[in-house]
Amino acid sequence: MSTDPLQLARPDLRGFAGYRSARSEALRGEVWLNANEAAWANSADRDGLARRYPQPQPRDLRVALAGLYDVEPEQLLIGRGSDEGIDLLVRAFCVPGSDAVLVTPPVFGMYAVSARLQGAGVVDVPLQDATDDFRVDLQQVAARAEGEGAKLVFLCSPGNPAGGVIPRDAVLRLAQQLQGRALVVVDEAYIEFADAPSLATDVGLQRNLIVLRTLSKAHALAAARIGCVIADAHVIALLQRCQAPYPVPAPCAALALGALQPASLAQTRDHVETIRQERGRLGTALAALPAVHRVYPSQGNFLLVRCFDAEAAFRALLAAGVVVRDQRAAPQLGDALRISIGTPEENDRMIAALRVAGAPLRHDFVSGEAMSRPSGTPAGEAA
Ligand SMILES: *Cc1c(COP(=O)(O)O)cnc(C)c1O
């Protein structure tokens, strides 16, 4: 039996009702004069989607997402990307000035950014660069979370940018161990590209386990800003009380609902399969280039690549019009680039550009204006 995860919420928020919007009342009627909305649609609003405030959690989309992830609608909160889910979790569970979150750098920057904005501490448990892959030391995670009072443990699986998946058994064991002390949040932004299944269906059994999913990556809807927190229904209700009144714009909800129809889902699956094949092809091709000395195995739609001269490689790519993510400011990644998998044609172009970057220490081809590279990887920058 697992204990009530709401015991971990900020004590001052336990009785908090949040904002009661006009849409959250269960009223019936034909003439709606209760929300000070406009009497006529805007002429630019051709589909008439935008005149009225949307449902705080659009019911049809919530049901469709719950179906996609195989959970109950009440176990799922739709937000403005999983970024909002991260922020809501930190705000609802971390008391400023005393609580902390635990992260495993090098990792997605938003966990630490949200913690910082909340005035919560950040406990770093660095990934270990093993011979074959980056690894999360879950024993150390458990010990440090307990020892330093972390309320939220953020695990990224597949990891961005490291690319590895944390085994399900190990995550469940950690959650069990931290029960009553911390929530274990598994960010599965890239799980569609992985061989491993999602842990979403485990949230019903292990109540301090939380899973983040998004339509931004595999479903190609980054600009629609639709992401989900999947958790115990009581945790979801608490997060919703902390959320902005109408967080899901109606045009975005309509787009997302379209993406969850069978034809779109089938196409998404095809694209994911192509990305997985390209990932294998590129891993081999990159590893064979003279500019590259290590390619990490990846379960995401990107590859983490160590270069002999990352500066030269980054500039050679840029000179060819290919923009990749410079990871050199991230801990342990002083020589690394993260390369998203594109279309096969885009990938060919990337490989061709990196091939001419050649062996170490060739700066001579760099043109004057390419000299100032974008400044590393600020911790807060998305994706
Ligand atoms: C891209 C990314 C996100 C952000 O997803 P949104 O749903 O677009 O906010 C979350 N986590 C990780 C690890 C990511 O790489």
PDB file of N, CA and C and ligand atoms in Angstrom, residues 80-83 86 108 111 156 160 187 189-190 214 216-217 225-227 383, ligand 1:
ATOM      1  N   ARG A  80       0.300  23.695 -20.645  1.00  0.00           N
ATOM      2  CA  ARG A  80       1.011  24.324 -21.758  1.00  0.00           C
ATOM      3  C   ARG A  80       2.385  23.670 -21.887  1.00  0.00           C
ATOM      4  N   GLY A  81       2.377  22.504 -22.472  1.00  0.00           N
ATOM      5  CA  GLY A  81       3.582  21.706 -22.583  1.00  0.00           C
ATOM      6  C   GLY A  81       3.885  21.030 -21.264  1.00  0.00           C
ATOM      7  N   SER A  82       4.804  20.067 -21.301  1.00  0.00           N
ATOM      8  CA  SER A  82       5.190  19.479 -20.018  1.00  0.00           C
ATOM      9  C   SER A  82       5.968  20.494 -19.186  1.00  0.00           C
ATOM     10  N   ASP A  83       6.474  21.540 -19.829  1.00  0.00           N
ATOM     11  CA  ASP A  83       7.137  22.610 -19.075  1.00  0.00           C
ATOM     12  C   ASP A  83       6.218  23.164 -17.988  1.00  0.00           C
ATOM     13  N   ILE A  86       6.014  20.715 -15.078  1.00  0.00           N
ATOM     14  CA  ILE A  86       7.193  20.790 -14.202  1.00  0.00           C
ATOM     15  C   ILE A  86       7.022  21.952 -13.225  1.00  0.00           C
ATOM     16  N   PHE A 108      17.937  18.109 -19.063  1.00  0.00           N
ATOM     17  CA  PHE A 108      16.999  19.179 -19.405  1.00  0.00           C
ATOM     18  C   PHE A 108      16.978  20.259 -18.318  1.00  0.00           C
ATOM     19  N   TYR A 111      13.887  21.806 -14.977  1.00  0.00           N
ATOM     20  CA  TYR A 111      13.646  21.409 -13.583  1.00  0.00           C
ATOM     21  C   TYR A 111      14.333  22.400 -12.640  1.00  0.00           C
ATOM     22  N   CYS A 156      14.840  11.908 -16.196  1.00  0.00           N
ATOM     23  CA  CYS A 156      14.509  12.143 -17.598  1.00  0.00           C
ATOM     24  C   CYS A 156      14.801  10.850 -18.346  1.00  0.00           C
ATOM     25  N   ASN A 160      17.467  13.657 -21.887  1.00  0.00           N
ATOM     26  CA  ASN A 160      17.887  14.726 -22.783  1.00  0.00           C
ATOM     27  C   ASN A 160      18.956  15.520 -22.038  1.00  0.00           C
ATOM     28  N   ASP A 187      10.197  12.193 -16.649  1.00  0.00           N
ATOM     29  CA  ASP A 187       9.909  13.002 -17.832  1.00  0.00           C
ATOM     30  C   ASP A 187      10.114  12.125 -19.069  1.00  0.00           C
ATOM     31  N   ALA A 189       9.389  12.780 -22.324  1.00  0.00           N
ATOM     32  CA  ALA A 189       9.161  13.578 -23.534  1.00  0.00           C
ATOM     33  C   ALA A 189       9.502  12.808 -24.814  1.00  0.00           C
ATOM     34  N   TYR A 190      10.446  11.836 -24.700  1.00  0.00           N
ATOM     35  CA  TYR A 190      10.916  11.122 -25.898  1.00  0.00           C
ATOM     36  C   TYR A 190      10.570   9.641 -25.893  1.00  0.00           C
ATOM     37  N   THR A 214       4.198  14.518 -23.606  1.00  0.00           N
ATOM     38  CA  THR A 214       4.002  15.728 -24.402  1.00  0.00           C
ATOM     39  C   THR A 214       3.665  15.377 -25.845  1.00  0.00           C
ATOM     40  N   SER A 216       4.765  17.495 -28.042  1.00  0.00           N
ATOM     41  CA  SER A 216       5.720  18.383 -28.724  1.00  0.00           C
ATOM     42  C   SER A 216       6.736  17.665 -29.595  1.00  0.00           C
ATOM     43  N   LYS A 217       7.068  16.434 -29.277  1.00  0.00           N
ATOM     44  CA  LYS A 217       8.182  15.798 -29.968  1.00  0.00           C
ATOM     45  C   LYS A 217       7.661  14.794 -30.997  1.00  0.00           C
ATOM     46  N   ARG A 225       1.727  23.594 -27.745  1.00  0.00           N
ATOM     47  CA  ARG A 225       1.966  23.621 -26.295  1.00  0.00           C
ATOM     48  C   ARG A 225       0.968  22.729 -25.551  1.00  0.00           C
ATOM     49  N   ILE A 226       0.961  21.455 -25.868  1.00  0.00           N
ATOM     50  CA  ILE A 226       0.099  20.520 -25.160  1.00  0.00           C
ATOM     51  C   ILE A 226       0.974  19.435 -24.529  1.00  0.00           C
ATOM     52  N   GLY A 227       0.989  19.427 -23.209  1.00  0.00           N
ATOM     53  CA  GLY A 227       1.715  18.399 -22.478  1.00  0.00           C
ATOM     54  C   GLY A 227       0.866  17.934 -21.313  1.00  0.00           C
ATOM     55  N   ALA A 383      14.265  22.659 -24.524  1.00  0.00           N
ATOM     56  CA  ALA A 383      14.669  21.608 -25.460  1.00  0.00           C
ATOM     57  C   ALA A 383      16.025  21.810 -26.048  1.00  0.00           C
TER      58      ALA A 383
HETATM   59  C1  LIG B   1      11.290  19.090 -25.076  1.00  0.00           C
HETATM   60  C2  LIG B   1      11.289  18.646 -23.665  1.00  0.00           C
HETATM   61  C3  LIG B   1      10.256  18.991 -22.786  1.00  0.00           C
HETATM   62  C4  LIG B   1       9.315  20.106 -23.112  1.00  0.00           C
HETATM   63  O1  LIG B   1       8.181  19.666 -23.614  1.00  0.00           O
HETATM   64  P1  LIG B   1       6.941  20.628 -23.828  1.00  0.00           P
HETATM   65  O2  LIG B   1       5.844  19.679 -23.661  1.00  0.00           O
HETATM   66  O3  LIG B   1       7.089  21.188 -25.186  1.00  0.00           O
HETATM   67  O4  LIG B   1       6.946  21.701 -22.772  1.00  0.00           O
HETATM   68  C5  LIG B   1      10.196  18.403 -21.543  1.00  0.00           C
HETATM   69  N1  LIG B   1      11.157  17.585 -21.143  1.00  0.00           N
HETATM   70  C6  LIG B   1      12.192  17.267 -21.919  1.00  0.00           C
HETATM   71  C7  LIG B   1      13.226  16.347 -21.428  1.00  0.00           C
HETATM   72  C8  LIG B   1      12.303  17.811 -23.194  1.00  0.00           C
HETATM   73  O5  LIG B   1      13.362  17.534 -23.935  1.00  0.00           O
END
